[in-house]
XYZ file of C-alpha atoms in Angstrom:
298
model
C -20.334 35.514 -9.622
C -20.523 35.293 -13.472
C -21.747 32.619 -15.646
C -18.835 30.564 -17.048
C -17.600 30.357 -12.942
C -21.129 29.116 -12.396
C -20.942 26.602 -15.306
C -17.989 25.726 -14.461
C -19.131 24.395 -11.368
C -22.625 23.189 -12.415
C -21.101 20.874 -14.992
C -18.099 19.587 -12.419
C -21.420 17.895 -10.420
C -23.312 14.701 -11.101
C -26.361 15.084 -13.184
C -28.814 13.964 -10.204
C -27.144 17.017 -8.339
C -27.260 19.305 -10.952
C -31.372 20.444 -11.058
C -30.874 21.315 -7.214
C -27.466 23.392 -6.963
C -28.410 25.380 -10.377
C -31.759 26.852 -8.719
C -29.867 27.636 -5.921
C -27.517 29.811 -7.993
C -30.376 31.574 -9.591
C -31.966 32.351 -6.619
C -28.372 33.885 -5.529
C -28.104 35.648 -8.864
C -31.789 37.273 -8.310
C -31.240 38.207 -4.606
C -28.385 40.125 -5.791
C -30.449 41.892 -8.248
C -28.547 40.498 -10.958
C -31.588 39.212 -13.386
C -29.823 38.442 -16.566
C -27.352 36.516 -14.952
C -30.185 34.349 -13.463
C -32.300 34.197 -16.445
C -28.846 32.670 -18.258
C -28.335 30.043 -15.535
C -31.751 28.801 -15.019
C -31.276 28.073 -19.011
C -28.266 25.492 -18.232
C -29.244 22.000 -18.864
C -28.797 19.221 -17.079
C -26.349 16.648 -18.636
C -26.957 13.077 -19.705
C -24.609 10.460 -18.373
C -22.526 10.078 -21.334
C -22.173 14.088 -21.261
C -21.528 14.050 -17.184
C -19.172 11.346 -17.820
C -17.084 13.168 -21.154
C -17.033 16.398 -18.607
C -15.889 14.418 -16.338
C -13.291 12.588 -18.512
C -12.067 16.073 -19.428
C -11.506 17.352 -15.946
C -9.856 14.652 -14.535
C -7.017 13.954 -17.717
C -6.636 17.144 -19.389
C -3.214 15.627 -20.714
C -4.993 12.840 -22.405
C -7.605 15.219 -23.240
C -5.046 17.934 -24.918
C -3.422 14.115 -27.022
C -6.752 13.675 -28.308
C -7.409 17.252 -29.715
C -3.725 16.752 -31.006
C -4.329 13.592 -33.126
C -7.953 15.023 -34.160
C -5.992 17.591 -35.708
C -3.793 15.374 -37.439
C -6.501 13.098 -38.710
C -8.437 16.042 -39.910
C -5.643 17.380 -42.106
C -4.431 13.492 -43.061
C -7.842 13.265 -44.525
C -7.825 16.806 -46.113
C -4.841 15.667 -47.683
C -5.974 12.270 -49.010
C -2.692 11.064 -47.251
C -3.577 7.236 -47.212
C -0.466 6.167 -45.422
C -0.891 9.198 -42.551
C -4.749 8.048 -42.260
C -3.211 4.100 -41.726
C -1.085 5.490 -39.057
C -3.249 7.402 -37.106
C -6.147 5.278 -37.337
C -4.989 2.912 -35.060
C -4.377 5.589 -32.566
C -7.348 6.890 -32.823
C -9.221 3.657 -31.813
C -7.145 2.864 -29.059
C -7.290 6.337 -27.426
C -10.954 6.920 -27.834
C -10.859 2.852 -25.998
C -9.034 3.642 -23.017
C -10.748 7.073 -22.582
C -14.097 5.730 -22.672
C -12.852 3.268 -20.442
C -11.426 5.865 -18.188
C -14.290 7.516 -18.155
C -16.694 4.882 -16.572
C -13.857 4.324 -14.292
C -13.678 7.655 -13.147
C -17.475 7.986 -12.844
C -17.671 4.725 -11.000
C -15.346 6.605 -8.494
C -17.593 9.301 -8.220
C -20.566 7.252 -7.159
C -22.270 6.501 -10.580
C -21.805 3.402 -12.700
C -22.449 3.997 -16.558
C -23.499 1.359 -18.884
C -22.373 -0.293 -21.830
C -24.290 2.032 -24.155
C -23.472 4.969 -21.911
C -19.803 4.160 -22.215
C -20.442 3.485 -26.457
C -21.645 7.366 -26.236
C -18.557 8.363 -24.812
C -16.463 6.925 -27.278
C -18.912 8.358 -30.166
C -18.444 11.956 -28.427
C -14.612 11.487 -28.123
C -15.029 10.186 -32.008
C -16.810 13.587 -33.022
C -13.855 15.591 -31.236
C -11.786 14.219 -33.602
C -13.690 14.654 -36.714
C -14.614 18.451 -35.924
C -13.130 21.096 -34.749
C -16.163 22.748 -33.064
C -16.694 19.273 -31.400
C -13.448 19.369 -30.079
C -14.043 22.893 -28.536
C -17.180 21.980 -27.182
C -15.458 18.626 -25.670
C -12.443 21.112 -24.294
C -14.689 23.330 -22.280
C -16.126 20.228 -20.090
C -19.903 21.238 -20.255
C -21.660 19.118 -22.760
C -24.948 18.700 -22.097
C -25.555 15.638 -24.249
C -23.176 12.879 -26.668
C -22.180 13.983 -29.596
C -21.686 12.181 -33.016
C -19.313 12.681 -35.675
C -20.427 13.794 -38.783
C -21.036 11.580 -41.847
C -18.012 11.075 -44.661
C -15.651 11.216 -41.734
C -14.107 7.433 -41.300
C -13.464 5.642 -38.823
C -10.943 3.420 -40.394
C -9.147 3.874 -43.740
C -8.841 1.798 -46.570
C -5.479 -0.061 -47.512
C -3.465 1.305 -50.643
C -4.715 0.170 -53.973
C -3.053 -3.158 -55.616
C -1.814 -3.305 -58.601
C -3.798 -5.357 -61.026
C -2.452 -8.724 -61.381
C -1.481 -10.193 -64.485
C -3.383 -12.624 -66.579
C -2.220 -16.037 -66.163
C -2.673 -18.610 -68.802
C -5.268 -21.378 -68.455
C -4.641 -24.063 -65.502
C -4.737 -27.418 -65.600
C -7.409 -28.989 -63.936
C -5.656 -30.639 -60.660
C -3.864 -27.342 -60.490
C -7.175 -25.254 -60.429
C -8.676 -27.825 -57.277
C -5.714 -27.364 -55.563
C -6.230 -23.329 -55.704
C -9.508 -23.664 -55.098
C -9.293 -25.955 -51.875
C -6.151 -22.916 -50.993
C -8.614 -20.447 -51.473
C -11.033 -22.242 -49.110
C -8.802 -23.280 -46.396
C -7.598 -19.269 -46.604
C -11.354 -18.570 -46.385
C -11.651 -20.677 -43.162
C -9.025 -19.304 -41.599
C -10.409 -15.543 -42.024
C -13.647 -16.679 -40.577
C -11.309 -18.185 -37.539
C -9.889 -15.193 -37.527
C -12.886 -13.130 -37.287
C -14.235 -15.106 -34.567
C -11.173 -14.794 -32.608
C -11.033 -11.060 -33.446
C -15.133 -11.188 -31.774
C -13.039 -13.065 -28.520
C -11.129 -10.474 -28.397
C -13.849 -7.621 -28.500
C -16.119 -9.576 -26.286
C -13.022 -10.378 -23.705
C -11.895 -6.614 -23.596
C -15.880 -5.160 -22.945
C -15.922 -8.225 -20.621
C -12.360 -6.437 -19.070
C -14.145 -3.443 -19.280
C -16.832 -4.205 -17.148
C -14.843 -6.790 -14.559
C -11.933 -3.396 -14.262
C -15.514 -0.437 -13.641
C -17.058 -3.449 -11.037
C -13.444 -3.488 -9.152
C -13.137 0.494 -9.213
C -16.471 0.444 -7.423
C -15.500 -2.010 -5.070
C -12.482 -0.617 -4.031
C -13.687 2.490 -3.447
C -16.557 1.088 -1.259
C -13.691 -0.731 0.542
C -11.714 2.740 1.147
C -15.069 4.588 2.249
C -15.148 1.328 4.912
C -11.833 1.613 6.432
C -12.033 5.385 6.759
C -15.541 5.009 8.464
C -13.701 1.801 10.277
C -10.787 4.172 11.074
C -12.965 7.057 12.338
C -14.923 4.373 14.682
C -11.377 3.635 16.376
C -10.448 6.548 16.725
C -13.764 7.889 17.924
C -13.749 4.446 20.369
C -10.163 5.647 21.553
C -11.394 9.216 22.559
C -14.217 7.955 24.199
C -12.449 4.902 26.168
C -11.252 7.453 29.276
C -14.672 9.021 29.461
C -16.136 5.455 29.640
C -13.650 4.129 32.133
C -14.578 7.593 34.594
C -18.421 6.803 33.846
C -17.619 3.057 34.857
C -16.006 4.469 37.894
C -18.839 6.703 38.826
C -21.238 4.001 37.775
C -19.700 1.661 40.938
C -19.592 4.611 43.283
C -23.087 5.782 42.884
C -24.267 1.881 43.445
C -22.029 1.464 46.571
C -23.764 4.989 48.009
C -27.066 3.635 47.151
C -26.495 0.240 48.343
C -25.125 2.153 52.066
C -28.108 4.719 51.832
C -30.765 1.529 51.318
C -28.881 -0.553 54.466
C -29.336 2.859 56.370
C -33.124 3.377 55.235
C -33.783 0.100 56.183
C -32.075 0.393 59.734
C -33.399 3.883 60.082
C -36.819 2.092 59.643
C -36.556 -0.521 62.197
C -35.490 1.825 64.297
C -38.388 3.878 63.998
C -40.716 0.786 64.394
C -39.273 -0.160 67.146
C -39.668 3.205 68.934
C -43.306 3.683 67.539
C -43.826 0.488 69.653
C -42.073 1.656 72.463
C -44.025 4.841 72.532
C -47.280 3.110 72.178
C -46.315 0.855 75.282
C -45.232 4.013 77.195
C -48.563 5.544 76.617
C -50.487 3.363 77.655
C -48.585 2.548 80.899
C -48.847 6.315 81.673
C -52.861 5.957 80.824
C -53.096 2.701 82.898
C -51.128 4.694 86.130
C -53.558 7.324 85.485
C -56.829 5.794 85.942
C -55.431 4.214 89.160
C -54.655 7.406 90.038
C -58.117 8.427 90.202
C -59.844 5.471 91.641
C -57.616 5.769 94.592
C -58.388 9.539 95.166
């Protein structure tokens, strides 16, 4: 037994399991006189949710994991680089992977047993976030024992500005219809960028409500499979016992027909017994009565 095998496992379990299986491991690593080793264990903390759920993450998609590290790395240098169109590119990525990983996440953890939250699932995403933005982060992220979320670091973005505009040229005075009609294009354009926005909030608010609908049907579907194996282990269980039933059934009938005979005979047994208590009353005292006579006449 040595630490990172013990970690290794410690940090595979959910947190509420954690406390209990890491004291049994020191007591292990004390019985076998190994005191450091103990003394190292007993200092493992227990996870959060959002940390169970990013070890978790890891584990369970080490390809997707092994993409993300990938495209930190490229963001990292993009950004070293002041490479405006490479940071463009990649910052779409970047949102959509840390998305569906976050979402995978509270997927996989609803699997396990344990629904996260919202917030729990906004902590993933900020963890996966500081993977890309630091290199330490990632390493921590790649060795699947986190013990908390993790942020990334200020002056890192998040999204990237567009390439500068050249200035435009001065124009010579309008005329004043000319100027209302720019000014009612400028509001209608106005408008339809707060339509836009809105329907961009849809959007949001539809996916997190996708989100939530797609971790609720996880969970139910996995209660349905526990159900049908417990259903399927019933039948079966049903099917073993159905002979043993039927012989017990069998038995059942013949030990009532022998007790039903054994009662009839009791009962006849009885009257017979009453019968020849009366008959050996009446004999005795015919042999009494024949006695006396027998003396009077002597």
């Amino acid at each position: 037994m040595d630490l990172d095998a013990v970690a290794d496992e410690l940090y595979a379990l959910a947190p509420g399991d954690f406390s209990a299986a890491r004291d049994k491991r020191v007591k292990a690593a004390r019985a076998a006189g190994d005191r450091d080793l103990a003394e190292q264990i007993r200092r493992l903390r227990r996870p959060t949710l959002a940390a169970w759920a990013s070890n978790l993450l890891v584990r369970e998609q080490p390809d997707e994991t092994e993409r993300l590290l990938q495209l930190g790395e490229a963001l990292r240098q993009a950004h070293q680089n002041l490479d405006g169109a490479q940071l463009r590119k990649l910052s779409a990525q970047q949102h959509q992977l840390t998305f569906t990983l976050a979402r995978q996440a509270g997927q996989l953890t609803a699997q396990a047993g344990q629904r996260i939250s919202d917030d729990v699932r906004q902590e993933v995403q900020d963890t996966l976030h500081a993977a890309l933005a630091d290199p330490e982060a990632a390493e921590h992220v790649a060795e699947g024992r986190l013990t908390k979320p993790l942020s990334a670091p200020a002056g890192f973005p998040t999204s990237f500005p567009q390439p500068p505009q050249a200035p435009a040229p001065r124009r010579a005075t309008r005329p004043p219809d000319e100027v209302a009609d720019l000014n009612a294009a400028r509001t209608r354009r106005r408008e339809q960028q707060e339509r836009l926005e809105r329907a961009r909030q849809h959007v949001a608010d539809a996916q997190r409500e996708l989100h939530d609908r797609e971790g609720e049907l996880a969970a139910v579907e996995e209660e349905q499979r526990r159900a049908e194996e417990e259903q399927h282990r019933a039948e079966q269980r049903v099917a073993e016992l159905s002979p043993e039933l039927q012989d017990a059934e069998r038995d059942q009938q013949r030990a009532q027909d022998a007790a039903r005979k054994a009662h009839d005979r009791t009962r006849d047994a009885d009257q017979a017994a009453r019968e020849a208590r009366s008959r050996a009353k009446d004999t005795a005292a015919y042999a009494r009565k024949l006695a006396e006579q027998t003396q009077h006449q002597a």
